[in-house]
Amino acid sequence: MMSPAAAQGRPATIVAFGDSLTAGYGVKTSDSFPAQLQMALEAKGHKVTVVNAGVSGDTTSDGVARLDWALDPKPDAVILELGANDALRGIDPKVPRANLDKMLTALKDKGVPVLLAGMKAPNNWGDEYAKSFDAIYPDLSSKYGVPLYPFFLDGVALDRSFTQPDGLHPTAAGVSEIVKRIMPDVEALVASVEQKEAQKK
C-alpha cells in the first residue's frame, strides 16, 4: 500500500540534526546514518528525503547556534541527535539540558515534529554525572510530548564489531544496526507527517 505522501508525489523531508554520529564520521557518505536511513525507508515504500545536518564535534551549544539555518526551508520532521560531545567533555549536564530545551521549544514553535535521540554519559565522570546527564532526554521528551529513542547507540556502543578503532564512532555496519533499531520510531514519525499531509487535502 502506498503511503499518502508517496501517493501525492512529494517526498517528506526529514532533517537529521546532530553531531559526528549523524554526519557519518569515518564512513563513506553513502554509509552515513541519513543515507542508510533514507534507503531503508524507501525500501519500505516511503517517499522521503533525509537531509544530513550532522556536524562532527558539535555540542548542544553549537546545535542551538545553527538550528534556524537547518530549519530553512522548513522540514516535515527532525531527528534531534545531540549531547554526546557535551558528555565526552564532561560539560555540566545543566548546559546540554538547557540547550536541548531551547531547540525543542524552537521546533515546537515552528510546528515541526521531532524524534529525540537520547544519549548516555560515559562511565568516567562518575555515577552522579551519568544520572544527571542520562535523565535529560526522558525528562524533555515528557515535557514536550515528543517521542524518544532512548539511546542512539543502542546495540552498537562498546561492541567492537560495530565501532571504529576509536571505540566511539560506528562503522558502516554499526550505522546499519542503528538504522535497523531506530526504524520503528522513524516510521512512526514519517506516519505522523503523512497523516498531517493527508488531512490538508
Short mmCIF file of C-alpha atoms in Angstrom, two decimals:
data_model
loop_
_atom_site.label_atom_id
_atom_site.label_comp_id
_atom_site.label_asym_id
_atom_site.label_seq_id
_atom_site.Cartn_x
_atom_site.Cartn_y
_atom_site.Cartn_z
CA MET A 1 0.00 0.00 0.00
CA MET A 2 1.37 3.40 -0.95
CA SER A 3 1.63 5.97 1.81
CA PRO A 4 -0.29 9.27 1.44
CA ALA A 5 2.92 11.30 0.96
CA ALA A 6 4.14 8.85 -1.69
CA ALA A 7 0.75 8.91 -3.40
CA GLN A 8 0.79 12.67 -3.75
CA GLY A 9 4.30 12.64 -5.18
CA ARG A 10 6.04 14.98 -2.75
CA PRO A 11 8.79 13.40 -0.67
CA ALA A 12 8.70 14.15 3.04
CA THR A 13 11.83 15.96 4.20
CA ILE A 14 13.41 14.73 7.41
CA VAL A 15 16.38 16.65 8.79
CA ALA A 16 18.80 14.50 10.77
CA PHE A 17 20.26 17.15 13.06
CA GLY A 18 23.26 16.04 15.07
CA ASP A 19 26.99 15.58 15.51
CA SER A 20 29.54 13.13 14.03
CA LEU A 21 27.21 10.18 14.74
CA THR A 22 24.75 11.71 12.27
CA ALA A 23 27.33 13.25 9.93
CA GLY A 24 28.99 9.89 9.26
CA TYR A 25 32.46 10.42 10.70
CA GLY A 26 34.91 7.85 9.32
CA VAL A 27 32.46 6.22 6.88
CA LYS A 28 31.55 6.90 3.24
CA THR A 29 28.77 9.43 2.69
CA SER A 30 26.60 6.63 1.33
CA ASP A 31 27.10 4.74 4.62
CA SER A 32 26.18 7.66 6.90
CA PHE A 33 23.10 7.47 9.11
CA PRO A 34 20.94 9.80 6.95
CA ALA A 35 21.87 7.95 3.72
CA GLN A 36 21.25 4.48 5.16
CA LEU A 37 18.03 5.65 6.84
CA GLN A 38 16.69 7.07 3.57
CA MET A 39 17.45 3.83 1.75
CA ALA A 40 15.74 1.77 4.47
CA LEU A 41 12.64 4.00 4.42
CA GLU A 42 12.45 3.92 0.62
CA ALA A 43 12.73 0.13 0.70
CA LYS A 44 9.56 0.17 2.83
CA GLY A 45 7.74 2.34 0.31
CA HIS A 46 8.12 5.74 1.95
CA LYS A 47 8.91 8.70 -0.26
CA VAL A 48 11.42 10.65 1.83
CA THR A 49 14.49 12.82 1.66
CA VAL A 50 16.69 12.54 4.74
CA VAL A 51 18.92 15.62 4.98
CA ASN A 52 22.30 15.19 6.64
CA ALA A 53 22.58 18.13 9.05
CA GLY A 54 25.25 16.49 11.19
CA VAL A 55 28.45 18.35 12.04
CA SER A 56 31.33 16.43 13.63
CA GLY A 57 32.37 17.79 17.02
CA ASP A 58 29.16 19.71 17.60
CA THR A 59 27.92 20.14 21.15
CA THR A 60 24.35 21.11 22.03
CA SER A 61 25.55 24.75 22.19
CA ASP A 62 26.68 24.51 18.54
CA GLY A 63 23.31 22.98 17.73
CA VAL A 64 21.43 25.94 19.19
CA ALA A 65 23.61 28.29 17.11
CA ARG A 66 22.78 26.62 13.77
CA LEU A 67 19.27 25.28 14.27
CA ASP A 68 17.50 28.12 12.44
CA TRP A 69 19.73 27.61 9.44
CA ALA A 70 18.92 23.86 9.39
CA LEU A 71 15.19 24.62 9.51
CA ASP A 72 15.23 26.81 6.41
CA PRO A 73 13.38 25.69 4.35
CA LYS A 74 11.11 24.17 6.99
CA PRO A 75 11.37 20.37 7.01
CA ASP A 76 8.50 17.95 7.62
CA ALA A 77 10.25 16.43 10.65
CA VAL A 78 13.54 16.43 12.58
CA ILE A 79 15.57 13.69 14.26
CA LEU A 80 17.46 15.50 17.02
CA GLU A 81 20.69 13.72 17.99
CA LEU A 82 23.00 15.88 20.13
CA GLY A 83 24.70 15.70 23.51
CA ALA A 84 27.41 13.06 23.04
CA ASN A 85 30.18 15.66 22.80
CA ASP A 86 28.87 17.52 25.86
CA ALA A 87 29.13 14.25 27.81
CA LEU A 88 32.57 13.36 26.44
CA ARG A 89 33.86 16.76 27.58
CA GLY A 90 32.23 16.49 30.97
CA ILE A 91 30.20 19.67 30.46
CA ASP A 92 27.78 20.32 33.33
CA PRO A 93 24.53 18.48 32.38
CA LYS A 94 22.59 21.69 33.07
CA VAL A 95 24.11 23.12 29.86
CA PRO A 96 23.00 20.40 27.39
CA ARG A 97 19.63 20.25 29.18
CA ALA A 98 19.07 24.00 28.65
CA ASN A 99 20.28 23.82 25.04
CA LEU A 100 18.12 20.84 24.08
CA ASP A 101 15.21 22.58 25.81
CA LYS A 102 15.79 25.67 23.62
CA MET A 103 15.93 23.56 20.45
CA LEU A 104 12.76 21.65 21.32
CA THR A 105 10.99 24.95 22.06
CA ALA A 106 12.05 26.31 18.64
CA LEU A 107 10.88 23.14 16.87
CA LYS A 108 7.56 23.20 18.71
CA ASP A 109 7.06 26.90 17.84
CA LYS A 110 7.62 26.08 14.17
CA GLY A 111 5.29 23.08 14.35
CA VAL A 112 7.98 20.60 13.30
CA PRO A 113 7.51 17.03 14.59
CA VAL A 114 10.59 15.67 16.38
CA LEU A 115 12.09 12.33 17.28
CA LEU A 116 14.51 12.92 20.15
CA ALA A 117 17.51 10.56 20.12
CA GLY A 118 18.84 10.02 23.61
CA MET A 119 22.47 9.71 24.66
CA LYS A 120 24.16 8.20 27.70
CA ALA A 121 27.15 9.64 29.59
CA PRO A 122 30.41 7.68 29.58
CA ASN A 123 31.34 5.99 32.85
CA ASN A 124 34.46 8.06 33.51
CA TRP A 125 32.63 11.07 35.03
CA GLY A 126 31.08 9.03 37.85
CA ASP A 127 27.57 7.95 38.81
CA GLU A 128 26.22 11.37 39.79
CA TYR A 129 27.19 12.89 36.45
CA ALA A 130 25.74 9.94 34.50
CA LYS A 131 22.49 10.04 36.44
CA SER A 132 22.09 13.77 35.88
CA PHE A 133 23.04 13.61 32.19
CA ASP A 134 21.04 10.49 31.28
CA ALA A 135 17.86 11.99 32.78
CA ILE A 136 17.90 14.92 30.33
CA TYR A 137 16.31 13.03 27.43
CA PRO A 138 13.36 11.28 29.15
CA ASP A 139 12.63 14.49 31.06
CA LEU A 140 12.50 16.65 27.92
CA SER A 141 10.61 14.01 25.94
CA SER A 142 7.96 14.08 28.63
CA LYS A 143 7.97 17.89 28.93
CA TYR A 144 7.44 18.44 25.19
CA GLY A 145 5.40 15.32 24.46
CA VAL A 146 7.85 14.21 21.78
CA PRO A 147 8.80 10.58 21.10
CA LEU A 148 12.14 9.44 22.49
CA TYR A 149 14.50 6.83 21.10
CA PRO A 150 16.27 6.22 24.44
CA PHE A 151 19.85 5.62 23.28
CA PHE A 152 21.06 6.40 19.75
CA LEU A 153 23.96 3.93 20.01
CA ASP A 154 21.84 1.10 21.42
CA GLY A 155 23.32 -2.26 20.42
CA VAL A 156 26.41 -0.57 18.96
CA ALA A 157 28.22 1.21 21.81
CA LEU A 158 31.10 -0.82 23.23
CA ASP A 159 30.67 -3.54 20.58
CA ARG A 160 33.98 -3.73 18.71
CA SER A 161 32.39 -5.40 15.71
CA PHE A 162 30.28 -2.27 15.21
CA THR A 163 32.71 0.52 16.19
CA GLN A 164 35.70 2.14 14.56
CA PRO A 165 39.16 1.82 16.21
CA ASP A 166 38.39 4.89 18.39
CA GLY A 167 35.72 2.81 20.12
CA LEU A 168 33.22 5.67 19.78
CA HIS A 169 32.06 6.03 16.20
CA PRO A 170 30.05 3.36 14.41
CA THR A 171 31.37 1.59 11.31
CA ALA A 172 29.10 1.26 8.25
CA ALA A 173 27.79 -1.99 9.80
CA GLY A 174 27.29 -0.17 13.09
CA VAL A 175 25.26 2.55 11.35
CA SER A 176 23.19 -0.18 9.69
CA GLU A 177 22.45 -1.63 13.15
CA ILE A 178 21.39 1.82 14.44
CA VAL A 179 19.07 2.26 11.46
CA LYS A 180 17.54 -1.20 11.99
CA ARG A 181 16.86 -0.48 15.68
CA ILE A 182 15.56 3.10 15.32
CA MET A 183 13.47 2.28 12.24
CA PRO A 184 10.11 1.66 14.01
CA ASP A 185 10.39 5.06 15.74
CA VAL A 186 11.31 6.82 12.48
CA GLU A 187 8.45 5.09 10.65
CA ALA A 188 6.07 6.36 13.34
CA LEU A 189 7.48 9.87 12.77
CA VAL A 190 7.00 9.55 8.99
CA ALA A 191 3.47 8.21 9.52
CA SER A 192 2.58 11.30 11.57
CA VAL A 193 3.90 13.52 8.76
CA GLU A 194 1.94 11.58 6.13
CA GLN A 195 -1.20 11.80 8.23
CA LYS A 196 -0.79 15.57 8.53
CA GLU A 197 -0.40 15.86 4.74
CA ALA A 198 -3.48 13.71 4.14
CA GLN A 199 -5.55 15.94 6.46
CA LYS A 200 -4.58 19.01 4.43
CA LYS A 201 -6.27 17.58 1.33
#
